[in-house]
CSV table of C-alpha atoms and ligand atoms in Angstrom, one decimal:
chain,number,residue,atom,x,y,z
A,1,MET,CA,140.6,96.4,-73.3
A,2,ILE,CA,142.2,99.1,-71.2
A,3,LEU,CA,145.4,98.1,-69.5
A,4,ASN,CA,145.4,99.7,-66.0
A,5,ASP,CA,149.2,100.2,-66.0
A,6,LEU,CA,149.5,101.7,-69.5
A,7,THR,CA,149.6,105.4,-68.6
A,8,TRP,CA,151.8,108.4,-69.6
A,9,THR,CA,155.6,107.8,-69.3
A,10,ASN,CA,157.3,109.9,-66.7
A,11,THR,CA,159.0,111.9,-69.5
A,12,GLN,CA,155.6,112.5,-71.2
A,13,ALA,CA,153.9,113.5,-67.9
A,14,ARG,CA,156.8,115.9,-67.1
A,15,ARG,CA,156.7,117.5,-70.5
A,16,LEU,CA,153.0,118.0,-70.4
A,17,LYS,CA,153.3,119.5,-66.9
A,18,GLU,CA,156.0,121.9,-68.1
A,19,LEU,CA,153.8,123.0,-70.9
A,20,GLY,CA,151.0,123.7,-68.3
A,21,VAL,CA,148.7,121.0,-69.6
A,22,GLY,CA,146.1,119.8,-67.0
A,23,LEU,CA,146.3,116.0,-67.2
A,24,ASP,CA,142.8,115.7,-65.7
A,25,ASP,CA,141.3,116.8,-69.0
A,26,PHE,CA,142.6,113.7,-70.8
A,27,PRO,CA,142.3,109.9,-70.2
A,28,GLY,CA,144.8,108.6,-67.7
A,29,PHE,CA,145.1,105.0,-69.2
A,30,PHE,CA,145.3,103.6,-72.7
A,31,SER,CA,144.6,100.4,-74.7
A,32,THR,CA,147.8,100.5,-76.7
A,33,LEU,CA,151.2,102.3,-76.8
A,34,GLY,CA,150.4,103.7,-80.2
A,35,GLU,CA,147.1,105.3,-78.9
A,36,ARG,CA,149.0,106.9,-76.0
A,37,ASP,CA,151.9,108.2,-78.0
A,38,LYS,CA,149.6,109.6,-80.7
A,39,LEU,CA,147.6,111.5,-78.2
A,40,PHE,CA,150.8,112.8,-76.5
A,41,GLN,CA,152.1,114.1,-79.8
A,42,LYS,CA,148.8,115.8,-80.7
A,43,ILE,CA,148.5,117.5,-77.3
A,44,GLU,CA,152.2,118.6,-77.3
A,45,LYS,CA,152.1,120.0,-80.8
A,46,LYS,CA,148.9,122.0,-80.1
A,47,LYS,CA,150.2,123.4,-76.8
A,48,VAL,CA,153.6,124.3,-78.2
A,49,ARG,CA,152.0,126.2,-81.1
A,50,LYS,CA,149.8,128.0,-78.6
A,51,GLU,CA,152.7,128.8,-76.2
A,52,ARG,CA,154.9,130.1,-79.0
A,53,ALA,CA,152.1,132.4,-80.1
A,54,ARG,CA,151.6,133.6,-76.5
A,55,LEU,CA,155.4,134.3,-76.1
A,56,LYS,CA,155.5,136.1,-79.4
A,57,LYS,CA,152.5,138.3,-78.5
A,58,PHE,CA,154.1,139.1,-75.1
A,59,LEU,CA,157.5,140.1,-76.6
A,60,VAL,CA,156.1,142.0,-79.5
A,61,LYS,CA,153.8,144.1,-77.3
A,62,GLY,CA,156.6,144.8,-74.7
A,63,GLY,CA,155.9,145.5,-71.0
A,64,LYS,CA,156.5,144.1,-67.6
A,65,THR,CA,156.2,140.5,-66.3
A,66,SER,CA,153.6,139.7,-63.6
A,67,LEU,CA,156.4,139.7,-61.0
A,68,GLU,CA,157.6,143.2,-61.9
A,69,SER,CA,154.0,144.5,-62.2
A,70,LEU,CA,153.1,143.2,-58.8
A,71,VAL,CA,156.2,144.7,-57.2
A,72,ASP,CA,155.3,148.1,-58.8
A,73,ASP,CA,151.6,147.9,-57.8
A,74,ILE,CA,152.5,147.0,-54.2
A,75,SER,CA,155.1,149.7,-54.1
A,76,LEU,CA,152.6,152.3,-55.3
A,77,ALA,CA,149.9,151.2,-52.8
A,78,LEU,CA,152.4,151.4,-49.9
A,79,CYS,CA,153.8,154.8,-50.9
A,80,LYS,CA,150.2,156.1,-51.1
A,81,HIS,CA,149.7,154.9,-47.5
A,82,GLY,CA,152.7,156.9,-46.3
A,83,PHE,CA,155.4,154.2,-46.6
A,84,THR,CA,159.0,155.0,-47.8
A,85,ARG,CA,160.7,152.5,-50.1
A,86,VAL,CA,164.2,151.7,-49.1
A,87,ALA,CA,166.9,149.5,-50.7
A,88,THR,CA,169.6,147.8,-48.7
A,89,PRO,CA,172.5,145.5,-49.7
A,90,VAL,CA,171.9,141.9,-50.7
A,91,ILE,CA,175.2,141.0,-48.9
A,92,ILE,CA,174.9,141.2,-45.1
A,93,SER,CA,177.1,140.4,-42.2
A,94,MET,CA,176.9,137.1,-40.2
A,95,SER,CA,176.9,139.3,-37.1
A,96,ALA,CA,173.6,141.0,-38.2
A,97,LEU,CA,172.1,137.5,-38.6
A,98,ALA,CA,173.3,136.4,-35.2
A,99,LYS,CA,171.5,139.4,-33.7
A,100,MET,CA,168.3,137.8,-35.2
A,101,THR,CA,169.3,134.6,-33.3
A,102,VAL,CA,170.0,132.9,-36.6
A,103,ASP,CA,173.0,131.0,-35.3
A,104,LYS,CA,174.1,127.3,-35.4
A,105,ASP,CA,171.1,126.2,-33.3
A,106,ASN,CA,168.6,127.7,-35.7
A,107,PRO,CA,167.5,125.6,-38.7
A,108,LEU,CA,167.6,128.7,-40.9
A,109,PHE,CA,171.3,129.1,-40.3
A,110,HIS,CA,172.0,126.0,-42.3
A,111,GLN,CA,170.0,127.4,-45.3
A,112,VAL,CA,172.2,130.5,-45.5
A,113,TYR,CA,174.5,131.0,-48.5
A,114,LYS,CA,177.7,132.1,-46.8
A,115,ILE,CA,180.2,134.1,-48.8
A,116,ASN,CA,183.0,133.9,-46.2
A,117,GLU,CA,183.2,133.7,-42.4
A,118,LYS,CA,181.8,137.2,-42.0
A,119,GLN,CA,179.3,137.7,-44.8
A,120,CYS,CA,176.4,136.0,-46.5
A,121,LEU,CA,173.5,136.5,-49.0
A,122,ARG,CA,170.6,137.8,-47.0
A,123,PRO,CA,168.0,135.0,-46.2
A,124,MET,CA,165.6,137.7,-45.0
A,125,LEU,CA,165.3,141.5,-45.0
A,126,ALA,CA,164.7,141.9,-41.3
A,127,PRO,CA,168.3,142.4,-40.1
A,128,SER,CA,168.8,145.3,-42.4
A,129,LEU,CA,165.4,146.8,-41.6
A,130,TYR,CA,166.2,146.5,-37.9
A,131,SER,CA,169.4,148.4,-38.5
A,132,LEU,CA,167.4,151.2,-40.3
A,133,MET,CA,164.9,151.3,-37.3
A,134,VAL,CA,167.8,152.1,-35.0
A,135,ASP,CA,168.6,155.2,-37.1
A,136,PHE,CA,164.9,156.1,-37.7
A,137,CYS,CA,164.2,156.0,-33.9
A,138,ARG,CA,166.1,159.3,-33.7
A,139,VAL,CA,163.5,161.1,-35.9
A,140,ASP,CA,161.0,162.8,-33.6
A,141,HIS,CA,157.9,161.8,-35.5
A,142,ARG,CA,155.6,158.7,-35.3
A,143,PRO,CA,154.4,156.8,-37.1
A,144,ILE,CA,157.3,156.1,-39.4
A,145,ARG,CA,156.6,153.7,-42.2
A,146,PHE,CA,159.0,152.0,-44.6
A,147,PHE,CA,159.4,148.9,-46.7
A,148,GLU,CA,161.9,147.0,-48.9
A,149,ILE,CA,161.2,144.7,-51.8
A,150,GLY,CA,164.2,142.6,-52.9
A,151,SER,CA,165.8,139.2,-53.4
A,152,CYS,CA,166.5,136.9,-50.5
A,153,PHE,CA,168.3,133.6,-50.7
A,154,ARG,CA,167.8,130.3,-48.9
A,155,LYS,CA,169.1,126.8,-49.5
A,156,GLU,CA,165.8,125.0,-50.0
A,157,SER,CA,164.8,121.4,-50.9
A,158,ASP,CA,161.0,121.7,-51.4
A,159,GLY,CA,160.7,123.0,-55.0
A,160,ALA,CA,156.9,123.4,-55.3
A,161,ARG,CA,156.7,126.4,-52.8
A,162,HIS,CA,160.3,127.4,-52.4
A,163,ASN,CA,162.9,129.1,-54.6
A,164,LYS,CA,166.5,129.4,-53.7
A,165,GLU,CA,166.2,133.1,-54.7
A,166,PHE,CA,162.9,134.7,-54.1
A,167,THR,CA,161.5,138.3,-53.8
A,168,MET,CA,160.6,139.4,-50.3
A,169,LEU,CA,158.4,142.4,-49.4
A,170,ASN,CA,159.0,143.5,-45.8
A,171,LEU,CA,157.1,146.5,-44.4
A,172,VAL,CA,157.6,148.1,-41.0
A,173,GLU,CA,155.5,150.7,-39.1
A,174,MET,CA,157.1,152.2,-36.1
A,175,GLY,CA,155.1,153.9,-33.4
A,176,THR,CA,151.8,152.0,-33.9
A,177,ALA,CA,149.6,152.4,-30.8
A,178,PRO,CA,150.1,149.2,-28.6
A,179,GLU,CA,146.4,148.3,-28.6
A,180,LYS,CA,146.1,148.7,-32.4
A,181,ARG,CA,149.1,146.5,-33.4
A,182,TYR,CA,147.3,143.3,-34.3
A,183,GLU,CA,144.5,145.1,-36.1
A,184,ARG,CA,147.0,147.1,-38.0
A,185,LEU,CA,148.9,144.0,-39.1
A,186,GLU,CA,145.7,142.6,-40.5
A,187,GLU,CA,144.8,145.9,-42.2
A,188,LEU,CA,148.2,146.2,-43.9
A,189,SER,CA,148.2,142.5,-44.9
A,190,ARG,CA,144.7,143.0,-46.4
A,191,LEU,CA,146.1,145.9,-48.5
A,192,ILE,CA,148.9,143.7,-49.9
A,193,VAL,CA,146.8,140.6,-50.5
A,194,LYS,CA,144.0,142.7,-52.2
A,195,THR,CA,146.6,144.5,-54.4
A,196,ALA,CA,147.8,141.1,-55.5
A,197,GLY,CA,144.1,140.2,-56.4
A,198,ILE,CA,143.7,137.4,-53.9
A,199,ASN,CA,140.4,136.9,-52.2
A,200,ASP,CA,140.9,133.5,-50.7
A,201,PHE,CA,143.1,134.1,-47.6
A,202,ARG,CA,143.0,133.9,-43.8
A,203,PHE,CA,145.0,134.8,-40.8
A,204,GLU,CA,146.7,132.3,-38.5
A,205,LYS,CA,148.7,132.9,-35.3
A,206,GLU,CA,151.9,130.8,-35.1
A,207,ASP,CA,155.0,130.4,-33.0
A,208,SER,CA,158.3,131.2,-34.7
A,209,ARG,CA,161.8,130.6,-33.4
A,210,VAL,CA,162.9,134.0,-34.7
A,211,TYR,CA,159.9,136.1,-34.0
A,212,GLY,CA,158.0,134.6,-31.0
A,213,THR,CA,154.3,134.7,-31.8
A,214,THR,CA,153.6,135.6,-35.4
A,215,LEU,CA,150.6,136.4,-37.6
A,216,ASP,CA,150.7,134.3,-40.7
A,217,VAL,CA,148.7,135.0,-43.9
A,218,VAL,CA,147.6,131.8,-45.5
A,219,SER,CA,145.8,131.1,-48.8
A,220,GLY,CA,143.7,128.3,-50.2
A,221,LYS,CA,142.9,124.6,-49.3
A,222,GLU,CA,146.6,123.8,-49.4
A,223,SER,CA,147.3,126.5,-46.8
A,224,LEU,CA,150.0,128.2,-48.8
A,225,GLU,CA,151.9,130.6,-46.5
A,226,LEU,CA,151.9,134.1,-48.1
A,227,ALA,CA,153.4,136.1,-45.2
A,228,SER,CA,154.6,136.1,-41.6
A,229,GLY,CA,154.1,139.2,-39.4
A,230,ALA,CA,155.4,140.2,-36.0
A,231,MET,CA,155.1,143.1,-33.6
A,232,GLY,CA,157.2,144.9,-31.0
A,233,PRO,CA,158.2,145.3,-28.3
A,234,HIS,CA,159.7,142.0,-29.1
A,235,PRO,CA,162.5,139.8,-27.6
A,236,LEU,CA,164.8,140.6,-30.5
A,237,ASP,CA,164.6,144.4,-30.0
A,238,ALA,CA,167.0,144.5,-27.1
A,239,ALA,CA,169.9,143.3,-29.3
A,240,TRP,CA,169.3,146.4,-31.5
A,241,GLY,CA,168.5,148.8,-28.6
A,242,ILE,CA,165.0,149.4,-29.9
A,243,THR,CA,162.2,150.4,-27.4
A,244,ASP,CA,159.5,151.6,-29.9
A,245,THR,CA,156.3,149.8,-30.6
A,246,TRP,CA,156.2,148.5,-34.2
A,247,VAL,CA,154.5,146.1,-36.5
A,248,GLY,CA,156.2,144.3,-39.4
A,249,ILE,CA,155.3,141.7,-42.0
A,250,GLY,CA,157.2,139.8,-44.7
A,251,PHE,CA,155.5,138.6,-47.9
A,252,GLY,CA,156.9,136.4,-50.7
A,253,ILE,CA,156.0,138.1,-54.0
A,254,GLU,CA,156.2,134.8,-55.9
A,255,ARG,CA,153.9,133.1,-53.4
A,256,LEU,CA,151.4,136.0,-54.0
A,257,LEU,CA,151.6,135.3,-57.7
A,258,MET,CA,151.2,131.6,-57.3
A,259,ALA,CA,148.0,132.2,-55.2
A,260,SER,CA,146.6,134.9,-57.6
A,261,LYS,CA,147.2,132.7,-60.6
A,262,GLY,CA,145.8,129.5,-58.9
A,263,ASP,CA,149.1,127.7,-59.6
A,264,THR,CA,150.4,124.8,-57.4
A,265,SER,CA,154.0,125.3,-58.4
A,266,ILE,CA,156.1,128.4,-57.7
A,267,GLY,CA,158.8,127.7,-60.4
A,268,ARG,CA,156.8,129.4,-63.2
A,269,TRP,CA,156.7,132.7,-61.3
A,270,ALA,CA,160.3,132.8,-60.1
A,271,LYS,CA,163.2,134.7,-61.5
A,272,SER,CA,164.2,132.2,-64.1
A,273,LEU,CA,165.9,131.2,-67.4
A,274,SER,CA,163.2,128.6,-68.0
A,275,TYR,CA,160.1,130.6,-67.7
A,276,LEU,CA,159.0,134.1,-68.7
A,277,ASP,CA,155.8,135.4,-67.1
A,278,GLY,CA,154.6,131.8,-66.5
A,279,MET,CA,155.5,130.7,-70.1
A,280,ARG,CA,157.9,127.8,-70.6
A,281,LEU,CA,160.8,129.0,-72.8
A,282,SER,CA,162.2,125.7,-74.0
A,283,ILE,CA,159.4,125.0,-76.5
B,301,ATP,P1,157.9,128.4,-45.3
B,301,ATP,O1,157.5,127.9,-43.9
B,301,ATP,O2,156.8,128.4,-46.3
B,301,ATP,O3,159.2,127.8,-45.8
B,301,ATP,P2,159.0,130.6,-43.8
B,301,ATP,O4,158.0,130.7,-42.6
B,301,ATP,O5,160.3,129.9,-43.6
B,301,ATP,O6,158.2,130.0,-45.1
B,301,ATP,P3,159.4,133.4,-43.6
B,301,ATP,O7,160.8,133.4,-43.0
B,301,ATP,O8,158.2,133.6,-42.7
B,301,ATP,O9,159.2,132.1,-44.4
B,301,ATP,O10,159.4,134.4,-44.8
B,301,ATP,C1,158.3,135.3,-45.1
B,301,ATP,C2,157.7,134.9,-46.4
B,301,ATP,O11,158.6,134.8,-47.5
B,301,ATP,C3,157.0,133.6,-46.4
B,301,ATP,O12,155.7,133.7,-45.8
B,301,ATP,C4,156.9,133.2,-47.9
B,301,ATP,O13,155.8,133.9,-48.5
B,301,ATP,C5,158.2,133.8,-48.4
B,301,ATP,N1,159.2,132.8,-48.6
B,301,ATP,C6,160.0,132.3,-47.6
B,301,ATP,N2,160.9,131.4,-48.1
B,301,ATP,C7,160.7,131.4,-49.4
B,301,ATP,C8,161.3,130.6,-50.5
B,301,ATP,N3,162.3,129.8,-50.3
B,301,ATP,N4,160.7,130.8,-51.7
B,301,ATP,C9,159.7,131.6,-51.9
B,301,ATP,N5,159.1,132.4,-51.0
B,301,ATP,C10,159.6,132.2,-49.7
B,302,MG,MG1,156.8,132.2,-42.0
């Protein structure tokens, strides 16, 4: 007789998930505790052996993690398309955030890691890229294209799609012809998504508190947001004194990895002490 309530313990289910075991491949209910625990031990032992061998192979061969490889591939693709890679500080001023209307009335404000009254860890790259746009405006050539890839920080509660530290790619093209902006945003998004090896994606228009109307890139049945894009002239431009037309889009690199690997959880692909290139380390 199968007892309907005799299933994996929470600890067993968590452990199997950590090891990346798909529970659908095994019976969900058991006749006896002994039968369940025996199967658990068998699956765990086999998986641990396999994972140790995989980790060994990865470390012995040497090379980059998927996160680092994707950053490099995207960087190369954008540089080939005339973009300049920039690097700006991780610590930014609260006044730069305020210029993005990220103040007490904006939910994002409460997700910001403040260092002191004047400084915080950047929750996005946009304030720094806006600041660069102000200086690049003086260069008498259009288009001007640049991008940054780097860590951003947000206090988050949903762990399946969010990390407290994540890697943002933000690209900007200044001087895009007004009638071409939307098309261009889609074209640049396609370049990034294809570089990440993702075929299952779609575009969605959305309203954002910070950016007004935005173009989101979304993947899969679960509608995983990969990116949000915007275009100028834009209501935020006045605070920076910018009058150019532009397009810009921000992608989460770990979200791109999640989608390309078909994973439902972002933790495996984050900067982490628990995982290396998707492999659980405490095995
Ligand atoms: P979400 O609604 O999924 O929380 P968002 O709209 O707040 O995301 P944006 O500000 O639009 O995020 O940031 C641009 C991109 O950065 C997102 O589309 C996503 O890919 C990525 N991203 C944002 N927050 C996180 C996070 N905490 N962890 C991982 N990636 C993130
Ligand atoms: Mg968004």
